[in-house]
Coordinates of C-alpha atoms in Angstrom, one line a residue:
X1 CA -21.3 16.0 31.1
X2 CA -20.8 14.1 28.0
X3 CA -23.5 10.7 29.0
X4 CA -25.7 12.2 31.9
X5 CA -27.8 9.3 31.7
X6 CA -24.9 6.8 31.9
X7 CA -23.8 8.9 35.2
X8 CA -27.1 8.8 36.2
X9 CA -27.0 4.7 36.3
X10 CA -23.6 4.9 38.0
X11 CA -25.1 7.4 40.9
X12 CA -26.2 4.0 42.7
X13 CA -22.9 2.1 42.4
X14 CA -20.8 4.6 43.7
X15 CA -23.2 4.6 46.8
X16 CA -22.6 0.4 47.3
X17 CA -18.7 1.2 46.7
X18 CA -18.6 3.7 48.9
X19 CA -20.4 1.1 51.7
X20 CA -17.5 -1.2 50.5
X21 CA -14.3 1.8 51.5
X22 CA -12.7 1.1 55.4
X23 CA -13.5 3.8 57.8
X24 CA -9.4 4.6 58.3
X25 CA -9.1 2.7 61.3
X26 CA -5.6 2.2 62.1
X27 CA -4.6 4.6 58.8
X28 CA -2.6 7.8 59.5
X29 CA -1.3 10.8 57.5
X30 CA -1.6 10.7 53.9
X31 CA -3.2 7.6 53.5
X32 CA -5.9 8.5 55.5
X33 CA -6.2 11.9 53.6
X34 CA -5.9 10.1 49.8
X35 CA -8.7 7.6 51.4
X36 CA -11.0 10.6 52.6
X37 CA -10.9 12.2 48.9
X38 CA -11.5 8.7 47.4
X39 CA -14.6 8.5 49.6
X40 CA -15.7 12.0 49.0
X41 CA -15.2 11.4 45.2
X42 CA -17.6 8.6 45.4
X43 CA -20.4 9.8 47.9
X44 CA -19.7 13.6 48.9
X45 CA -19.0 12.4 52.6
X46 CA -16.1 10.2 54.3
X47 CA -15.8 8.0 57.5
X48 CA -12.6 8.7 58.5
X49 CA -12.0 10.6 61.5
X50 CA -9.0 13.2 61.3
X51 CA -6.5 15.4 63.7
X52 CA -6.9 19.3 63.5
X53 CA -3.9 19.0 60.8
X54 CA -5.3 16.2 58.6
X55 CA -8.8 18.0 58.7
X56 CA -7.0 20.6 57.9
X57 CA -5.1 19.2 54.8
X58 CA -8.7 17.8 53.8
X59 CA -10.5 20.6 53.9
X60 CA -8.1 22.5 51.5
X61 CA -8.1 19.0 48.9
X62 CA -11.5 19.7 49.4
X63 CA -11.1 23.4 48.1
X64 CA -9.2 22.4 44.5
X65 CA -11.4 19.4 43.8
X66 CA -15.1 21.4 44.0
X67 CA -13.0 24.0 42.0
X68 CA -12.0 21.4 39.5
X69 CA -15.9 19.7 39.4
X70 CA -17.9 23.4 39.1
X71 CA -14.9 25.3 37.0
X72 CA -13.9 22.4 34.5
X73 CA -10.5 23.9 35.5
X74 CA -6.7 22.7 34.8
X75 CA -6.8 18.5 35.9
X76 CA -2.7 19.0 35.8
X77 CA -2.9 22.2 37.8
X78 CA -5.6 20.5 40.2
X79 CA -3.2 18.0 40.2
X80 CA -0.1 19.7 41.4
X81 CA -2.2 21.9 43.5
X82 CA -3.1 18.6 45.9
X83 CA -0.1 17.0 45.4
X84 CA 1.3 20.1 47.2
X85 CA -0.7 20.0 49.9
X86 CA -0.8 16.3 50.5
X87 CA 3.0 15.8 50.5
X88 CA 2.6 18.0 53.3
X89 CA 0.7 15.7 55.6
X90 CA 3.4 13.4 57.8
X91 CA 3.7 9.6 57.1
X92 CA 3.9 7.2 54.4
X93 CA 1.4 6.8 51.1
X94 CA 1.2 3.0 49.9
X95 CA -0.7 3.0 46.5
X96 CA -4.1 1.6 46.0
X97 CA -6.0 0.5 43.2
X98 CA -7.9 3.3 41.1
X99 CA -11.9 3.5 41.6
X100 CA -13.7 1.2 39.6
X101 CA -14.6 3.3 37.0
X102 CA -11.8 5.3 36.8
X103 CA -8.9 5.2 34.0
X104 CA -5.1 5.1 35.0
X105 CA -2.5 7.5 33.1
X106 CA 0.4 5.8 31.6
X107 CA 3.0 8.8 30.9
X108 CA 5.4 6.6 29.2
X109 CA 2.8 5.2 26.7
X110 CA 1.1 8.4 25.7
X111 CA 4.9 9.5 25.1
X112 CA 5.5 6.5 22.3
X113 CA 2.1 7.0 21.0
X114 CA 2.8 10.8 20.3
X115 CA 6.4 9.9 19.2
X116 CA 5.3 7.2 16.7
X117 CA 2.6 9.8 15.6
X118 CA 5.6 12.9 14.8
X119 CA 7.6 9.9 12.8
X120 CA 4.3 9.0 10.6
X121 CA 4.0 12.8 10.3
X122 CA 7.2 13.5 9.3
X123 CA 7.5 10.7 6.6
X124 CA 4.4 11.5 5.1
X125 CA 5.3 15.3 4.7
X126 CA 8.6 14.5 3.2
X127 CA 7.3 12.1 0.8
X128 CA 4.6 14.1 -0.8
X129 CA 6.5 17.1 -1.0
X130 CA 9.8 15.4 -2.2
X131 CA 7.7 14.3 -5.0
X132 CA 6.3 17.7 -5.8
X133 CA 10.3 19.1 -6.0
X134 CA 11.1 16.4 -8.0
X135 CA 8.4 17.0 -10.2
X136 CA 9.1 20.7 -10.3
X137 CA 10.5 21.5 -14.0
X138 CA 13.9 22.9 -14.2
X139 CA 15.1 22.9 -11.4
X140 CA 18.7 22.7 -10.5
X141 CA 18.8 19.4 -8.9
X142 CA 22.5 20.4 -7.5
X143 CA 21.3 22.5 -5.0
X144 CA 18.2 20.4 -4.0
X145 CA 20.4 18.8 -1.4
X146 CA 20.7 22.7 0.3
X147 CA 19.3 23.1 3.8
X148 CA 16.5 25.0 3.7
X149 CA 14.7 27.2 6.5
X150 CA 11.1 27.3 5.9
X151 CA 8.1 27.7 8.7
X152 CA 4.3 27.5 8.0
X153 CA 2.2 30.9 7.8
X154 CA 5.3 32.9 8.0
X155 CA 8.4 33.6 5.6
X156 CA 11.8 32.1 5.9
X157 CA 14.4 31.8 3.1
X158 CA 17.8 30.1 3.2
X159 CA 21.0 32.4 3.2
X160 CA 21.6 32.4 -0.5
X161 CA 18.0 32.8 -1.6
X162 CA 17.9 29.2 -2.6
X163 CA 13.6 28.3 -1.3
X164 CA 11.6 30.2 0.6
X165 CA 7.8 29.4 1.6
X166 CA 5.1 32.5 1.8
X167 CA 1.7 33.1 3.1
X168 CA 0.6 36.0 0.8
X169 CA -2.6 36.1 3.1
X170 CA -1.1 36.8 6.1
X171 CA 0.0 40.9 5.6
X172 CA -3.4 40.9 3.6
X173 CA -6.3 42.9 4.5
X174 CA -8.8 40.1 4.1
X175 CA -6.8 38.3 6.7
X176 CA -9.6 37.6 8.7
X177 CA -11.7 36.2 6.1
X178 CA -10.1 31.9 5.7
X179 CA -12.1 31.5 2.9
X180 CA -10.4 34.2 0.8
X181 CA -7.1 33.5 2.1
X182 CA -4.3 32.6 -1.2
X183 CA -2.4 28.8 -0.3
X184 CA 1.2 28.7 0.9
X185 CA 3.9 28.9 -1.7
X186 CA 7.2 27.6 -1.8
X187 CA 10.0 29.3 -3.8
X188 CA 13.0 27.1 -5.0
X189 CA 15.5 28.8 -7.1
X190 CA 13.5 31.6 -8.0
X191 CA 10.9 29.1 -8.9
X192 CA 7.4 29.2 -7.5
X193 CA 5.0 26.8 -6.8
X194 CA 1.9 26.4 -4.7
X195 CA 2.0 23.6 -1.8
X196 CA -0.5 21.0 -2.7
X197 CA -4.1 21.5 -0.9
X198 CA -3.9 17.8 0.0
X199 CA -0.6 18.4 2.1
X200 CA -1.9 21.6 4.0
X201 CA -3.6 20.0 6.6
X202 CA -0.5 17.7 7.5
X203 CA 1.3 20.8 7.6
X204 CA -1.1 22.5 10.1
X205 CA -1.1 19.5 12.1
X206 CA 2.5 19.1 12.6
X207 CA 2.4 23.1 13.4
X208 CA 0.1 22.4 16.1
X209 CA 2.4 19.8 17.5
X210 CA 5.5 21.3 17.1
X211 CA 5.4 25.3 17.0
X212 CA 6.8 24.9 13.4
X213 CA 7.9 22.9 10.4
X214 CA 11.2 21.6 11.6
X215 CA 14.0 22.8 9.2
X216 CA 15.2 18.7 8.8
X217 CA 11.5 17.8 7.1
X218 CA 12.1 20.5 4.1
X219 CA 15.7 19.4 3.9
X220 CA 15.0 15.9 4.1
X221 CA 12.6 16.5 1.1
X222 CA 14.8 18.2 -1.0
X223 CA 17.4 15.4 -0.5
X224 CA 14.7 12.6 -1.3
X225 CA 13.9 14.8 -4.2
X226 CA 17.5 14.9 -5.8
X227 CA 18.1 10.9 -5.0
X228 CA 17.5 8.6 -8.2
X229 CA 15.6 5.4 -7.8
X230 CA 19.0 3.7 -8.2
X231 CA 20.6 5.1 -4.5
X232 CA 17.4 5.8 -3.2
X233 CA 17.7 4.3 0.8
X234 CA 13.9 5.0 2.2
X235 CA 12.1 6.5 4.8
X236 CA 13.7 6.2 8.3
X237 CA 12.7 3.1 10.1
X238 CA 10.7 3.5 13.6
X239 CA 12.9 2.3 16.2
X240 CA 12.1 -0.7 17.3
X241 CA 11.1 -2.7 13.7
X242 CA 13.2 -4.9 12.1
X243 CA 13.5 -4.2 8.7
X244 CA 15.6 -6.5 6.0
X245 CA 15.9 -3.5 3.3
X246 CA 14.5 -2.3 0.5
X247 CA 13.5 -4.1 -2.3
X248 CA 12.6 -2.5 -5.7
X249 CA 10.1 -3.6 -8.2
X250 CA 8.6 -2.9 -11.3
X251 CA 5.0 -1.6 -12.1
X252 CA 3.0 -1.8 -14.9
X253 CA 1.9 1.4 -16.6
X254 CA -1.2 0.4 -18.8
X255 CA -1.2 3.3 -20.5
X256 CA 2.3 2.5 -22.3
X257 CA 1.9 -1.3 -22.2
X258 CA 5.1 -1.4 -20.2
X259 CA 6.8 -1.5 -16.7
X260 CA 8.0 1.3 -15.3
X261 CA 11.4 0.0 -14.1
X262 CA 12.7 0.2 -10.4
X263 CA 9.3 1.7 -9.9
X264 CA 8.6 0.6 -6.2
X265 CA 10.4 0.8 -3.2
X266 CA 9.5 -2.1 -0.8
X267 CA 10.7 -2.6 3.0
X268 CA 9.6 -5.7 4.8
X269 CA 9.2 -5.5 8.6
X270 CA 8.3 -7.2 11.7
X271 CA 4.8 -6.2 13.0
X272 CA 5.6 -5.5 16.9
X273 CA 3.9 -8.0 19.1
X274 CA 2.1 -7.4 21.5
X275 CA 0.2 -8.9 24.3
X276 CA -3.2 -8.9 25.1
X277 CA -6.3 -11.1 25.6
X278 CA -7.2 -11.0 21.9
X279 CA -5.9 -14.7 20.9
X280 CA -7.4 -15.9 24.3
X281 CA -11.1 -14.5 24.1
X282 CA -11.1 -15.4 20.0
X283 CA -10.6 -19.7 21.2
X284 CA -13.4 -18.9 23.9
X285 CA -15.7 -17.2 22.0
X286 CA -15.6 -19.8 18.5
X287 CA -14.4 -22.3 20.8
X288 CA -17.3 -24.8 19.8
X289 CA -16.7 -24.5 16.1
X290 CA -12.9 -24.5 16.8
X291 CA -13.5 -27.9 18.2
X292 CA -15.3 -29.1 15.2
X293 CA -13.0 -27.5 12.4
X294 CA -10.0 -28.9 13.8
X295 CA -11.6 -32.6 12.8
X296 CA -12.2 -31.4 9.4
X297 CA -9.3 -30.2 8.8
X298 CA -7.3 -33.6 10.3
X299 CA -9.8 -35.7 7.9
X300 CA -8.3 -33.9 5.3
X301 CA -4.5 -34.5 6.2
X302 CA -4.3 -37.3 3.7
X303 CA -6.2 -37.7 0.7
X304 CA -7.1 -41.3 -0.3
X305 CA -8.6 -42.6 -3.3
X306 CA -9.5 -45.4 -5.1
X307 CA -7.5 -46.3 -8.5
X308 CA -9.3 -49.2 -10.9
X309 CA -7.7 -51.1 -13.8
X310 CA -4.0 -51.8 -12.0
X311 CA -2.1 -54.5 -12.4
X312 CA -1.7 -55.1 -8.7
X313 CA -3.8 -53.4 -6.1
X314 CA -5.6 -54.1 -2.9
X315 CA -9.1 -55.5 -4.5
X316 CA -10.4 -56.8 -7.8
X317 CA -11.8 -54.5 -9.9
X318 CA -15.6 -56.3 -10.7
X319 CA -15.7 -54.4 -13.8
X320 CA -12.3 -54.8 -15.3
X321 CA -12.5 -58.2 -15.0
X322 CA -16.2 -58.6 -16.7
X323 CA -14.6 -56.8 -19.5
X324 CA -12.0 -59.3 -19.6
X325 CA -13.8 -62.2 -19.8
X326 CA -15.9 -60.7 -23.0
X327 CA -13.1 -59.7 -24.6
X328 CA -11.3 -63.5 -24.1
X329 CA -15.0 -65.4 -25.6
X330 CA -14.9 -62.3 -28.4
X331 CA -11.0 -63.9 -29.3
X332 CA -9.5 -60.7 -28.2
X333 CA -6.5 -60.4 -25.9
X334 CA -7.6 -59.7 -22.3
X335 CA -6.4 -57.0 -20.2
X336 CA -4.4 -57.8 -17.5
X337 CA -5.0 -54.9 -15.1
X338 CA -7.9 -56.2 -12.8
X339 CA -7.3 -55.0 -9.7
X340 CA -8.2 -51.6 -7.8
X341 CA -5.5 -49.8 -5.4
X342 CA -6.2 -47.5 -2.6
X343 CA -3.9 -44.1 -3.1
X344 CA -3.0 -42.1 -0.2
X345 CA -1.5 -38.4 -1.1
X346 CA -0.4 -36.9 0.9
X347 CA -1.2 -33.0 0.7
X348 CA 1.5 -30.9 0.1
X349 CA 0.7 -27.2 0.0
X350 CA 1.7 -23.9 0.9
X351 CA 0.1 -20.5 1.5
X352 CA 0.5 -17.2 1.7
X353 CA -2.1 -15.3 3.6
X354 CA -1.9 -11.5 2.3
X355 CA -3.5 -9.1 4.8
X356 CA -4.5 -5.7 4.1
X357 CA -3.4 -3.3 6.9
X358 CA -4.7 -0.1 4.8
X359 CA -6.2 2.3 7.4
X360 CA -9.9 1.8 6.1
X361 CA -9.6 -1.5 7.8
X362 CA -9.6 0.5 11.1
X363 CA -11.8 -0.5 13.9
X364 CA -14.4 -4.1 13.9
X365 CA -12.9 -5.1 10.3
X366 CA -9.2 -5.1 11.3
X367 CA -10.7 -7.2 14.8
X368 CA -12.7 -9.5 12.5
X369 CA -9.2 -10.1 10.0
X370 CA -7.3 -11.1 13.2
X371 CA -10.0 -13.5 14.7
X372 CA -9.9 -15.0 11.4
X373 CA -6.0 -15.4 11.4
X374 CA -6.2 -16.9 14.5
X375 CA -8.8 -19.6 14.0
X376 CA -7.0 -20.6 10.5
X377 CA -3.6 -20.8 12.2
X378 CA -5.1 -23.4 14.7
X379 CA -7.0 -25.4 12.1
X380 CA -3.9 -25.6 9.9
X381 CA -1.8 -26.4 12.6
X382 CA -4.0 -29.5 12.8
X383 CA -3.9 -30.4 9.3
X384 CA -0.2 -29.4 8.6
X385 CA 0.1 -27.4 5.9
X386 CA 2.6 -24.7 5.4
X387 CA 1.8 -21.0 5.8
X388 CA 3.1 -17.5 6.0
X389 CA 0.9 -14.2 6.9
X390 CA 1.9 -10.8 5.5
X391 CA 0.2 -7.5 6.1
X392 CA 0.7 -5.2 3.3
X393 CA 0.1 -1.1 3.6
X394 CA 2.0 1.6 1.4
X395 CA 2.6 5.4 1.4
X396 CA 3.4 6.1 -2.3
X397 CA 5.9 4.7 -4.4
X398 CA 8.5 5.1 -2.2
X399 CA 6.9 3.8 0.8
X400 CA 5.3 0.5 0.0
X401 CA 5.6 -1.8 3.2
X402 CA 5.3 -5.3 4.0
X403 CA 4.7 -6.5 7.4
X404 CA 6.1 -10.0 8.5
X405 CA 4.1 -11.9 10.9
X406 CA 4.6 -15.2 10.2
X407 CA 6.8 -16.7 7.7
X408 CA 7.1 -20.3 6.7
X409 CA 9.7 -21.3 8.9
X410 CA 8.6 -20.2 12.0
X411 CA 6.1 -22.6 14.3
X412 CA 2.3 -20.5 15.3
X413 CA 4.2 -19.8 18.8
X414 CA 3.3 -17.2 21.2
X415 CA 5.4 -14.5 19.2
X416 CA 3.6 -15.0 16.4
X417 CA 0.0 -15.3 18.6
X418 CA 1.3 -11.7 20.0
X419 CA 2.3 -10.3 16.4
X420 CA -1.1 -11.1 15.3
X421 CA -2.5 -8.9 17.9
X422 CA -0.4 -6.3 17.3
X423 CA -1.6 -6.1 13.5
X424 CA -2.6 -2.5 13.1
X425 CA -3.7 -0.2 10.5
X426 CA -0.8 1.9 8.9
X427 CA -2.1 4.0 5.4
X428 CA -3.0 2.7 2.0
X429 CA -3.7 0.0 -0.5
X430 CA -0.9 -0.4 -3.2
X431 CA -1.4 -4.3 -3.8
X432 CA 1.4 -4.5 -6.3
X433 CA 4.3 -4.6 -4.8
X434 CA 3.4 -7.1 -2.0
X435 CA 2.0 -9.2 -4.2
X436 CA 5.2 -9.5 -6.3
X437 CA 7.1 -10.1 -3.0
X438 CA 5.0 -13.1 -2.3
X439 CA 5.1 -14.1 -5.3
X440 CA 9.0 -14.4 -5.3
X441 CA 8.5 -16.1 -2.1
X442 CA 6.6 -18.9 -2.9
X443 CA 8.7 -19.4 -6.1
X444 CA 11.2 -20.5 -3.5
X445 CA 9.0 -22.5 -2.0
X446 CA 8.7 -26.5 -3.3
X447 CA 5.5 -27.6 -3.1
X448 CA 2.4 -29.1 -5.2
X449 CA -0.4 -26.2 -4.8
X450 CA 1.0 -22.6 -4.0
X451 CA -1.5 -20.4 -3.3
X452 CA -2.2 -16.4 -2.2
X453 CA -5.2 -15.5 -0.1
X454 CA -5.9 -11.9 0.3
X455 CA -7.9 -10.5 2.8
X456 CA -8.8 -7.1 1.8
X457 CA -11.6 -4.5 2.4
X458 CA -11.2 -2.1 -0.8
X459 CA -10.3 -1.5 -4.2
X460 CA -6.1 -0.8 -4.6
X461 CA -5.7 2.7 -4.3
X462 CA -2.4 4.6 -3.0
X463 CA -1.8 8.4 -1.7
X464 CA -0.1 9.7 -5.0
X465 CA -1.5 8.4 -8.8
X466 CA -1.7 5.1 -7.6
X467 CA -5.3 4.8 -8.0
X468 CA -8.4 3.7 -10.6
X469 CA -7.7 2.1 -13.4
X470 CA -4.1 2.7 -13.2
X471 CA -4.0 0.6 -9.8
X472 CA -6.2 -1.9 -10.7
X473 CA -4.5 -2.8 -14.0
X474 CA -0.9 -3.0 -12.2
X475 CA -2.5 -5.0 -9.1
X476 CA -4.2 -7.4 -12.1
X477 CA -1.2 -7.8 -14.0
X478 CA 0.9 -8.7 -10.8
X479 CA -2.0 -11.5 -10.6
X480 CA -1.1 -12.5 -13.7
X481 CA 2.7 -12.9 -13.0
X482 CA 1.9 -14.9 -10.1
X483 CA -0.3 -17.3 -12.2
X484 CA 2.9 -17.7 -15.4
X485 CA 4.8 -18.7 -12.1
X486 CA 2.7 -21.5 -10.8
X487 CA 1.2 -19.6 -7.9
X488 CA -2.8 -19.5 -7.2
X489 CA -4.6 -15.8 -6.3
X490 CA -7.4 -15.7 -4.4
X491 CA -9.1 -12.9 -2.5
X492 CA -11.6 -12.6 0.1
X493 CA -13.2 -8.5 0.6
X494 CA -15.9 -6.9 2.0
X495 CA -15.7 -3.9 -0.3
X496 CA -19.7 -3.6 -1.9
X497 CA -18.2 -2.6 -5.0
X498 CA -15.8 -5.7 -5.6
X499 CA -17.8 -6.8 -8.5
X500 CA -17.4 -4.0 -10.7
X501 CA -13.5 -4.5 -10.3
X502 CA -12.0 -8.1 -9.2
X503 CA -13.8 -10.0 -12.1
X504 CA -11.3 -7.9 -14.0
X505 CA -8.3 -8.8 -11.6
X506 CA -8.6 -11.9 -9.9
X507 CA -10.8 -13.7 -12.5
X508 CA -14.6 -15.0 -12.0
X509 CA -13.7 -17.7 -9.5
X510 CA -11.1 -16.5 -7.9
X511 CA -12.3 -14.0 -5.7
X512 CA -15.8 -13.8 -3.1
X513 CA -17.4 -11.2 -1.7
X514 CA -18.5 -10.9 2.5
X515 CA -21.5 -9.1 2.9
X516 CA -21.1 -8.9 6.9
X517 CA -17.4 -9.0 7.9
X518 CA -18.7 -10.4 11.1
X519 CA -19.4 -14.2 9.3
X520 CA -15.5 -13.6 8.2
X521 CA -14.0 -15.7 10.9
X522 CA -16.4 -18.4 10.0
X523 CA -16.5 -18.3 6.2
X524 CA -12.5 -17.9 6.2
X525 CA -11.5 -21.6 7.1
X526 CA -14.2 -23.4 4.8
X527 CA -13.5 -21.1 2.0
X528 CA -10.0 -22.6 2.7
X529 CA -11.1 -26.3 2.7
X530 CA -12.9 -25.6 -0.5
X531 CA -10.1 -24.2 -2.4
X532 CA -7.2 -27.2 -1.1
X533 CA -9.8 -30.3 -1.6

């Protein structure tokens, strides 16, 4: 219905599959029936040759398919409908492979999908409308910690009278009329206030998953909302993550010229790997140029050089010693460093690859930033240098994350391979706080060159006030920390309007800009020779 002319196409493949099915020979019962529908889904005909019962059995699967092609009726009633009348038909079912074009239904992934989706919800809700309580000016923050009852587009107060929430559209007599329709209010000790427009449509979405706003989200807000920064413990964690703890930092406030203290709340987590033919179809598909920046990268293992007027070396140095002789027939004293040594250094660096995992980077970008990962961890791996990757996201100041996916102990395994895959976009771009985390990690790191490469597709800009010139004066001045600490920025992005902003934070040189993502798994690894030679 929805690609006629891509149906169209397939009308001749289903034909030659359906010249491929058996013709039931030596297949009885239900596995004769499931094979007949299969055939009759492909060509509107079958080979198979029933008893008066199994024709019988057809004919009615028959009855609820052509109901569910002409009708677009229930596919789950349809469903149950033939599986009614097929586990009627004697003898055993063994399970064959789906048609070729065909999708399969996996129950149990759809269920941690929609499960993972509620938690998101949920933690999202709380934390935008903890902040609004919190923000909410005298209000008893004793009695913020009371549970409270309260349901979208109806009214609901607690038993004392503490917070209710109100449609005032919904007895109105323009009812009908959206547009004209007041917001929802929520009363809190006989204090009103309207819920912010920006959180109504995450409160109509959880309504349409759940019935209602559960009574735990309100009091879980209320809670968050009467919690300091000092005993503040977080969002719940998604079971499954491994998460060290929270870690507060500061944040700059340009307007004051001063932190704000204990500002951020930061949890660092394992991204969950996962498996998949990403790593595998990235070293086929760049496998030529893999081949060649692996021997750059190993030329570049040790650095040698040549060092002229030494006192012992490995050759004479011509020049030193011409100047030698002049200055002996002038009556001056002659140098007596006249050879030239070769030097080998040995590199000695370390890097902190800073991804952004902010939703914008949704789709080909976030496929392009693990492609890239890939072909750097396998170019490094030949040159030996030492490396972490982060992924960074954040959901206000409460929520600012950090993903682990490799650190610089571990070895580029098949767990990290797998956690690269399972990078995925999670909500927005406060670049503060991770940037201070990596900072403090490579403080702990001993090494000669320390360096940060972002990979980022947008300005720094977070769900609450975290945003303009606000976020782009904390994100520059946590640039600035790194640098009083030893620690080199650099960022690669792809956002068109990076000039009119990361001059100002990362410094002329320190940044470039990618016109086509696409080149990014290419540019990425000699952008990275160019900065460590």
């Amino acid at each position: 219905e929805e690609l006629p002319g891509l149906m169209k196409d397939v009308q001749s493949l289903r034909q030659k599959l359906y010249g491929l099915r058996q013709d039931c020979k030596g297949v009885t019962g239900i596995g004769k029936v499931m094979e007949a529908i299969k055939q009759w889904i492909l060509s509107g005909q079958t080979k198979c040759l029933f008893t008066e019962f199994e024709s019988h059995m057809f004919e009615k699967c028959l009855t609820v398919l052509t109901k569910l092609r002409v009708n677009d009726s229930d596919s789950v009633e349809a469903t149950l409908e033939l599986y009614n009348y097929i586990s009627g038909v004697p003898g055993d079912y063994f399970r064959t492979e789906p048609l070729l074009y065909q999708g399969v239904l996996k129950p149990s992934e759809v269920l941690k999908a929609q499960q993972k989706r509620r938690e998101e919800a949920k933690n999202k809700f709380v934390d935008a409308l903890s902040s609004v309580i919190a923000n909410l000016p005298g209000l008893d923050s004793g009695r913020k910690d009371e549970v409270v009852t309260m349901e979208l587009s109806s009214i609901a107060s607690s038993d004392d009278g503490t917070a209710l929430i109100t449609d005032p559209g919904k007895n109105s007599p323009d009812n009908d009329d959206k547009d004209n329709r007041m917001p929802n209010f929520v009363t809190i000790d006989g204090k009103q206030f309207a819920v912010p427009e920006s959180l109504m449509p995450l409160m109509q979405e959880i309504k349409n998953d759940l019935g209602s706003i559960p009574e735990t989200y309100f009091s879980s807000a209320m809670g968050r909302a009467g919690s300091t920064s000092q005993d503040f413990h977080g969002p719940e964690v998604f079971e499954g993550e491994n998460a060290n703890g929270y870690i507060t930092y500061d944040e700059w406030d340009f307007r004051r010229a001063g932190f704000r203290k204990n500002w951020c709340t930061l949890l660092e987590k394992d991204v969950l790997p996962v498996k998949g033919k990403l790593v595998s179809n990235t070293l086929e598909k760049y496998h030529g140029m893999l081949h060649q920046l692996k021997k750059q990268f190993e030329m570049l293992r040790t650095e040698q050089r040549f060092v002229r007027r030494q006192r012992d070396g490995d050759d004479i140095d011509l020049d030193a010693v011409i100047e030698a002789q002049s200055d002996a027939r002038a009556g001056l004293a002659p140098s007596e460093r006249l050879f030239v040594r070769l030097m080998r250094d040995e590199r000695d660096i370390a890097v902190v690859f800073l991804v952004d995992m902010s939703s914008s980077t949704e789709g080909w970008v976030s496929k392009a930033i693990k492609e890239s990962l890939i072909l750097m961890c396998e170019a490094l791996e030949a040159i030996g240098d030492r490396y972490a990757i982060y992924g960074f996201s954040g959901m206000r100041r409460t929520r600012s994350e950090i993903f682990r996916i490799k650190n610089f102990g571990e070895h580029y395994d098949e767990m990290v391979k797998q956690k690269i895959t399972g990078i995925v976009p999670q909500d927005y771009t406060r670049m503060g706080p991770p940037i201070r985390h990596v900072t403090k990690l490579l403080e702990k790191t001993e090494a000669k060159v320390r360096m940060v490469i972002t990979l980022s597709d947008g300005k720094p800009e977070d769900y609450d006030d975290y945003k303009g010139d606000y976020a782009i004066e904390d994100t520059r001045h946590a640039l600035i920390e790194a640098k009083a600490a030893g620690i080199h920025p650099f960022c690669i992005t792809i956002d068109k309007e990076a000039h009119d902003y990361m001059s100002h934070m990362y410094g002329e040189v320190n940044y470039i800009f990618l016109k086509d993502i696409n080149k990014l798994p290419v540019r990425m690894p000699e952008i990275y020779r160019t900065l460590t030679t």
